[in-house]
Amino acid sequence: MTVAPLRQAALPTARAIRWVPLVGVSALVLLVLLVARTSQRPVDLVLAVASAALACAVVGALHDPAALLLAAAPVSVMRRRLLRLTLVLLPALVVWGVLASVSHASPGATSPGPLLALAAAGVAVAVWTPAEPGVLVGASVPVVWFALDMTVPGSGLLSDAAGWWRTAPQAVVAVALVALLAGRRR
Amino acid sequence: MSAVARALPRTRPRARTRAVVRSLALAESRRMLRNPVLWACTGLSVWMMWSVVPTPDEWPGASYEEMATCAVPLLFAVSVVAAVSFNRERLDVAADAPVTEVQRCVGRWVGALPLLAVAAGYAALLAWRQRDLGGLWLGTEPGRTTEALFTAGELVQPVVLALLAVSTGAALGRRLPLVSALPLLFVLWFLVAFYWLFGAAAVVPLSILQVQPVRVFAGTPYADPLRFPSQWLLEAPGEFSEQWSRVVVSAGLSWWHAVWLLGLSALWGAVTVPRGRARRWLVAAGSVLAVVGVVAQYWVLP
């Protein structure tokens, strides 16, 4: 019943999505990874930055300038969000695969888990934040979480929590999915 | 009987234009300086700078190099704050609004100048901190110093980078929604922090954040370091280098790098101004500065 309108909306939605962030982030990281191949230096951290930036771009794709206009359409906001996320997440994962294959990072750093964890957390925050700054706040989550992970010193709960997107991505995705299910009518 | 609205004069007195720009600049700078992201990231940069203390078992020159990268959170924040300001220009304004787009653009640019003052304050603190520590360590025995200080060119770099951060943030904020500009600014500034990726001689002049010293071949791994000139700072063969290297800090390289950054700033700045003479002038000046800066850096590269 609801798949058909979404299928019809896929192409116009894909055209309406701003692809500049995803393309720009991918190009910048790819350029840096190609430069890194000449220097034989560790690039795990570059991939960590890439996962945060790609997650940020994925959440940012929820920004719909026509949201108010489409509010009256018989397709729920959450379904429209899922359509946008599907359209952006698939290319983002392809980009991630390309970046991982180009880099000579350690096997643990090439897993897409951290990317999915940061994106899921950002989407959950975007859904639960009031409409106006929601997407912007959600898109800031991957950046802020990454920055906290880089800066919180020592060991302890705060330090562990700052690294959960890397160390326990499945748990983060699960919690974010529960939050999304709980907020499916928002 | 009909009332006829009088058209606004196309040219306005210069004094009134200045007053409008001054008011806009004051309002913009007040809003920029009140942004908490700026002060949170400035605090982070200062904390990172303070936590750099040279230790005997550090990677040779690690503290010297790390000090240069501590400015990255501040630069990211400057970009974000500028992007937020210029993003407001995306709201449609009536074509015959009493303040033209050029005046609004100049007002925002002048309003962003205090951000450069914040960066200058950070650079001054950096210089003071290095002297407070008694200098940083460079090189390995027998060619080593424990009193290395940033040259003036290296200290100027955070200020010029702040100008580049303003122009980059302004360009992206002016042309894209904030949710699109944010990931680009993030990835840009955090990738430039990986300075070791841009350490090869072919790439050093094109880097954004230039971290010195530069390594120059001094001898094979079997060379006797005691036979090198005594004034040379040296780096021993190690994990990432299979040779004895001479460690060189070039003031000329820093200054020409600042010229390259000024060129990039002008090119990004051209994206923020409306089409016309100002944009053409900025593109021309930026291109010339960038090319001169890069060529001169290759010229003076040790």
XYZ file of C-alpha atoms in Angstrom:
488
model
C 0.000 0.000 0.000
C 2.730 2.447 0.929
C 5.605 1.034 -1.116
C 4.237 2.204 -4.455
C 4.158 5.937 -3.620
C 7.638 5.672 -2.154
C 8.867 3.973 -5.306
C 7.316 6.744 -7.363
C 8.872 9.345 -5.089
C 12.356 7.805 -5.253
C 13.535 9.542 -8.407
C 12.218 13.046 -7.569
C 13.585 12.687 -4.031
C 16.974 11.615 -5.366
C 16.956 14.707 -7.564
C 15.982 16.927 -4.632
C 18.699 15.624 -2.298
C 21.842 17.754 -2.147
C 24.685 15.489 -3.188
C 27.414 18.127 -2.806
C 28.362 17.131 0.789
C 28.668 13.422 -0.012
C 30.583 14.034 -3.236
C 32.792 16.711 -1.655
C 33.628 14.625 1.420
C 34.354 11.561 -0.719
C 36.598 13.520 -3.076
C 38.562 15.136 -0.240
C 39.125 11.879 1.638
C 40.019 10.020 -1.559
C 42.562 12.707 -2.430
C 44.137 12.498 1.015
C 44.243 8.687 0.918
C 45.953 8.779 -2.473
C 48.535 11.225 -1.106
C 48.935 8.960 1.933
C 49.818 5.997 -0.282
C 53.052 7.767 -1.176
C 54.059 8.451 2.421
C 53.499 4.964 3.896
C 52.095 6.502 7.081
C 49.154 5.109 9.130
C 45.758 6.200 7.792
C 43.372 4.626 10.325
C 42.566 8.061 11.708
C 41.811 9.385 8.215
C 39.199 6.659 7.827
C 37.779 7.565 11.246
C 37.369 11.171 10.076
C 35.838 9.867 6.844
C 33.275 7.794 8.748
C 32.247 10.810 10.857
C 32.034 13.100 7.825
C 30.083 10.580 5.726
C 27.704 10.000 8.639
C 27.274 13.767 8.924
C 26.456 13.956 5.198
C 23.989 11.059 5.481
C 22.106 12.708 8.365
C 22.248 16.057 6.562
C 20.361 14.475 3.648
C 17.260 14.426 5.878
C 17.068 18.181 5.322
C 13.984 18.655 3.182
C 13.222 22.251 2.183
C 9.777 21.101 0.992
C 8.880 19.395 4.296
C 6.073 21.835 5.099
C 4.613 21.493 1.616
C 4.689 17.680 1.828
C 3.214 17.556 5.347
C -0.247 17.129 3.859
C 0.795 14.183 1.655
C -0.563 10.761 2.735
C 2.957 9.411 3.340
C 4.269 9.734 6.880
C 7.305 11.850 7.709
C 9.168 8.773 8.908
C 8.616 6.966 5.605
C 9.894 9.996 3.697
C 12.916 10.065 5.988
C 13.545 6.355 5.387
C 13.379 6.928 1.646
C 15.932 9.735 1.847
C 18.187 7.661 4.110
C 18.048 4.649 1.792
C 18.883 6.810 -1.195
C 21.918 8.344 0.543
C 23.140 5.476 2.680
C 23.648 3.079 -0.232
C 26.021 5.409 -2.149
C 27.718 6.296 1.156
C 28.447 2.608 1.787
C 29.768 2.223 -1.761
C 32.026 5.237 -1.183
C 33.162 3.717 2.084
C 34.050 0.483 0.289
C 36.109 2.412 -2.266
C 37.908 4.399 0.456
C 38.630 1.235 2.441
C 40.047 -0.529 -0.611
C 42.210 2.443 -1.626
C 43.690 2.880 1.841
C 46.246 0.603 3.418
C 44.561 0.827 6.830
C 44.421 -1.969 9.379
C 41.499 -4.432 8.855
C 39.634 -3.177 11.947
C 39.564 0.384 10.604
C 37.882 -0.550 7.320
C 34.689 -1.898 8.909
C 31.575 0.163 8.057
C 30.293 -0.323 11.636
C 31.461 3.070 12.975
C 29.929 4.857 9.969
C 26.582 3.149 10.543
C 26.743 3.785 14.301
C 27.391 7.510 13.893
C 24.753 7.844 11.173
C 22.145 5.965 13.237
C 22.871 8.092 16.319
C 22.622 11.282 14.256
C 19.334 10.232 12.680
C 17.872 9.313 16.085
C 18.837 12.723 17.498
C 17.477 14.484 14.391
C 14.132 12.700 14.805
C 13.807 13.492 18.504
C 14.929 17.131 18.261
C 12.242 19.744 17.485
C 11.673 20.178 13.768
C 13.446 23.465 13.055
C 17.047 22.733 14.120
C 16.505 18.921 14.184
C 18.537 17.914 11.136
C 21.318 20.374 11.904
C 21.611 19.092 15.480
C 21.489 15.483 14.259
C 24.133 16.142 11.602
C 26.360 17.662 14.294
C 26.227 14.478 16.404
C 28.852 12.491 14.408
C 31.227 15.476 14.436
C 30.816 16.163 18.147
C 31.084 12.486 19.102
C 34.243 12.096 17.018
C 35.742 15.249 18.567
C 34.927 14.001 22.074
C 36.562 10.670 21.285
C 39.694 12.473 20.177
C 39.884 14.768 23.180
C 38.496 13.051 26.293
C 41.611 11.866 28.108
C 42.312 8.862 30.323
C 40.073 5.944 31.154
C 36.635 5.945 32.738
C 33.005 5.918 31.754
C 33.179 9.200 29.825
C 36.249 8.081 27.906
C 34.633 4.695 27.156
C 31.378 6.315 26.077
C 33.281 8.657 23.767
C 34.629 5.602 21.944
C 31.464 3.480 21.777
C 30.880 4.358 18.123
C 34.152 2.543 17.359
C 34.214 -0.164 20.034
C 30.526 -1.141 20.120
C 28.918 0.020 16.871
C 26.277 -2.753 16.894
C 25.031 -1.651 20.319
C 24.903 1.998 19.227
C 22.945 1.057 16.094
C 20.555 -1.057 18.177
C 19.893 1.752 20.681
C 19.412 4.241 17.833
C 16.955 1.893 16.099
C 14.961 1.550 19.322
C 14.894 5.344 19.611
C 13.735 5.595 15.997
C 11.000 3.017 16.544
C 9.846 4.889 19.620
C 9.788 8.128 17.653
C 8.261 6.735 14.444
C 5.292 9.111 14.720
C 7.412 12.220 15.242
C -5.196 61.759 -7.924
C -2.465 59.187 -7.616
C 0.587 58.958 -5.426
C 3.825 58.097 -7.196
C 6.543 56.409 -5.131
C 9.901 58.008 -5.669
C 12.606 55.556 -6.639
C 15.540 55.274 -4.282
C 18.632 57.009 -5.612
C 21.096 54.540 -7.109
C 24.096 56.197 -5.545
C 24.225 57.055 -1.882
C 26.560 59.404 -0.074
C 29.802 57.680 0.824
C 29.472 58.633 4.502
C 26.057 56.975 4.732
C 27.385 53.805 3.041
C 30.219 53.675 5.554
C 27.804 54.101 8.446
C 25.607 51.266 7.145
C 28.579 48.932 6.692
C 29.873 49.852 10.164
C 26.492 49.057 11.746
C 26.239 45.767 9.891
C 29.791 44.829 10.819
C 29.179 45.590 14.490
C 26.010 43.512 14.546
C 27.673 40.610 12.711
C 30.819 40.587 14.830
C 28.691 40.669 17.994
C 26.753 37.631 16.790
C 29.898 35.787 15.703
C 31.701 36.410 18.991
C 28.668 35.240 20.964
C 28.677 31.843 19.235
C 29.593 29.244 21.904
C 31.218 26.941 19.314
C 33.962 29.542 18.832
C 34.891 29.686 22.502
C 34.518 25.942 23.106
C 36.912 25.188 20.244
C 39.293 27.997 21.235
C 39.414 26.479 24.716
C 40.093 23.073 23.168
C 42.961 24.470 21.081
C 44.503 26.195 24.097
C 44.125 23.046 26.205
C 45.781 20.965 23.453
C 48.597 23.504 23.234
C 49.083 23.443 27.004
C 49.226 19.653 27.094
C 52.178 19.582 24.674
C 55.268 19.262 26.849
C 58.556 17.973 25.426
C 59.765 14.740 27.003
C 63.076 12.885 26.548
C 61.443 9.788 25.028
C 59.306 11.639 22.471
C 59.512 11.140 18.723
C 62.211 13.640 17.605
C 60.492 16.971 17.086
C 57.049 15.627 18.104
C 56.295 18.502 20.480
C 57.410 21.069 17.860
C 55.098 19.546 15.248
C 52.152 18.958 17.585
C 52.156 22.603 18.668
C 51.472 23.638 15.079
C 48.433 21.363 14.790
C 46.740 22.526 18.007
C 45.097 25.414 16.137
C 42.871 23.093 14.081
C 39.800 23.124 16.422
C 39.974 26.929 16.514
C 40.151 27.091 12.707
C 37.208 24.713 12.371
C 35.182 26.910 14.742
C 36.115 30.075 12.837
C 34.892 28.395 9.639
C 31.626 27.323 11.245
C 30.971 30.784 12.717
C 31.656 32.455 9.360
C 29.458 29.901 7.600
C 26.558 30.632 9.987
C 26.898 34.360 9.334
C 27.104 34.120 5.535
C 24.365 31.500 5.490
C 21.891 34.198 6.554
C 22.604 35.885 3.210
C 20.765 32.971 1.553
C 17.449 34.343 2.816
C 15.768 36.203 -0.004
C 15.814 39.982 0.361
C 13.902 42.369 -1.888
C 15.983 43.396 -4.889
C 15.589 47.085 -4.055
C 16.354 46.689 -0.344
C 17.983 49.829 1.052
C 21.192 47.883 1.815
C 22.686 46.229 -1.249
C 24.146 42.722 -1.346
C 27.623 44.177 -1.764
C 27.220 46.287 1.390
C 25.897 43.308 3.336
C 28.818 41.213 2.116
C 31.357 43.872 3.094
C 29.635 44.212 6.470
C 29.939 40.485 7.131
C 33.584 40.455 6.069
C 34.448 43.414 8.305
C 32.428 41.794 11.091
C 34.577 38.656 10.756
C 37.807 40.573 11.426
C 37.604 40.007 15.222
C 37.947 36.291 14.455
C 41.404 37.073 13.085
C 42.108 38.942 16.316
C 41.190 35.776 18.258
C 43.632 33.819 16.076
C 46.302 36.490 16.628
C 45.748 36.209 20.382
C 46.117 32.444 20.089
C 49.397 32.890 18.149
C 50.702 35.271 20.827
C 49.821 32.731 23.515
C 51.591 30.047 21.487
C 54.766 32.142 21.325
C 54.589 32.865 25.062
C 53.988 29.195 25.931
C 57.048 28.082 23.951
C 59.219 30.593 25.788
C 57.649 29.569 29.092
C 58.666 25.963 28.393
C 62.213 27.130 27.649
C 61.868 26.091 24.009
C 60.981 22.837 22.269
C 63.177 19.942 21.273
C 64.318 19.298 17.747
C 66.614 16.636 16.348
C 68.508 13.752 17.914
C 71.992 13.550 19.325
C 74.558 14.605 18.237
C 72.554 17.233 16.303
C 69.895 18.391 18.716
C 68.521 21.514 20.382
C 66.186 21.866 23.374
C 65.524 25.549 22.744
C 63.700 25.576 19.417
C 61.102 28.318 18.996
C 58.672 28.962 16.152
C 59.908 31.507 13.617
C 57.781 34.607 12.962
C 56.520 33.018 9.750
C 55.277 29.962 11.636
C 53.605 32.148 14.270
C 51.806 34.124 11.566
C 50.416 30.912 10.087
C 47.416 30.555 12.512
C 46.313 34.107 11.651
C 46.532 33.548 7.887
C 44.849 30.178 8.316
C 42.071 31.933 10.245
C 41.581 34.198 7.218
C 41.379 31.088 5.033
C 38.949 29.546 7.544
C 36.719 32.629 7.352
C 36.728 32.642 3.553
C 36.142 28.876 3.303
C 33.311 28.961 5.833
C 31.857 32.064 4.200
C 31.943 30.511 0.727
C 30.339 27.241 1.790
C 27.840 28.982 4.079
C 26.885 31.420 1.312
C 26.357 28.763 -1.341
C 25.084 25.725 0.647
C 22.642 25.045 3.504
C 24.374 24.663 6.855
C 23.671 20.920 7.040
C 25.588 20.536 3.783
C 28.443 22.890 4.691
C 29.091 21.318 8.099
C 30.451 17.910 6.936
C 32.634 19.590 4.325
C 34.162 21.989 6.864
C 34.674 19.161 9.334
C 36.426 16.864 6.909
C 38.504 19.718 5.470
C 39.904 20.948 8.776
C 40.416 17.565 10.381
C 42.180 16.170 7.335
C 44.627 19.061 7.203
C 45.545 18.181 10.788
C 47.132 14.938 9.534
C 50.235 16.879 8.664
C 52.428 13.814 8.277
C 50.516 12.911 5.116
C 51.674 16.164 3.493
C 55.310 15.938 4.537
C 56.751 14.778 1.197
C 58.770 17.472 -0.592
C 56.419 17.389 -3.600
C 53.353 18.150 -1.461
C 54.685 20.434 1.296
C 54.129 23.690 -0.636
C 50.549 22.686 -1.486
C 49.609 21.780 2.080
C 47.128 23.894 4.025
C 48.624 23.509 7.486
C 52.348 23.501 6.928
C 54.227 21.821 9.742
C 57.956 22.238 9.839
C 60.730 21.061 10.122
C 61.503 19.696 6.681
C 63.731 16.613 6.395
C 66.673 16.726 3.980
C 68.893 13.795 3.136
C 72.066 13.929 5.220
C 73.598 10.493 4.874
C 73.049 6.767 4.555
C 71.985 4.764 7.627
C 75.607 3.641 8.045
C 77.014 7.199 8.080
C 78.795 8.405 11.210
C 76.638 11.278 12.579
C 79.672 12.804 14.296
C 81.125 13.622 10.891
C 78.172 15.848 9.946
C 78.640 19.622 10.518
C 78.101 20.378 14.204
C 75.418 23.049 13.550
C 73.142 20.566 11.762
C 70.026 19.290 13.525
C 69.736 15.586 12.762
C 67.155 12.820 12.672
C 68.271 9.213 12.930
C 67.043 6.370 10.689
C 63.819 4.976 12.140
C 60.429 3.499 11.427
C 59.520 5.890 8.620
C 62.955 6.865 7.309
C 65.899 4.700 6.393
C 68.474 7.472 6.294
C 70.101 10.151 8.400
C 68.160 13.334 7.772
C 68.953 16.952 8.364
C 66.095 18.737 10.124
C 65.543 22.221 8.706
C 63.155 24.987 9.724
C 62.892 27.452 6.849
C 61.570 30.937 7.585
C 61.332 31.682 3.850
C 59.173 28.620 3.298
C 56.775 29.801 6.041
C 56.412 33.294 4.611
C 55.811 32.095 1.048
C 53.346 29.560 2.410
C 51.456 32.488 3.945
C 51.309 34.054 0.454
C 49.846 30.788 -0.948
C 47.233 30.800 1.847
C 46.353 34.442 1.122
C 45.814 33.482 -2.515
C 43.502 30.629 -1.544
C 41.618 32.957 0.814
C 41.056 35.464 -1.994
C 39.821 32.706 -4.316
C 37.338 31.425 -1.716
C 36.433 35.031 -0.906
C 35.461 35.546 -4.552
C 32.720 32.952 -4.092
C 31.131 35.060 -1.349
C 30.803 38.333 -3.255
C 28.186 39.047 -5.936
C 29.188 38.788 -9.586
C 30.978 41.876 -10.818
C 34.243 43.742 -10.602
C 34.988 42.741 -7.000
C 34.716 39.045 -7.807
C 36.904 39.326 -10.919
C 39.481 41.303 -8.960
C 39.555 38.730 -6.157
C 39.902 35.820 -8.600
C 42.773 37.550 -10.408
C 44.593 38.580 -7.205
C 44.015 35.178 -5.598
C 45.308 33.286 -8.624
C 48.445 35.428 -8.822
C 49.149 35.127 -5.092
C 48.544 31.369 -5.056
C 50.796 30.711 -8.046
C 53.562 33.016 -6.762
C 53.308 31.439 -3.306
C 53.601 27.881 -4.578
C 56.405 28.587 -7.053
C 58.373 30.526 -4.443
C 57.953 27.713 -1.933
C 59.368 25.174 -4.375
C 62.189 27.675 -4.981
C 63.142 28.026 -1.299
C 62.386 24.439 -0.288
C 65.553 23.129 1.405
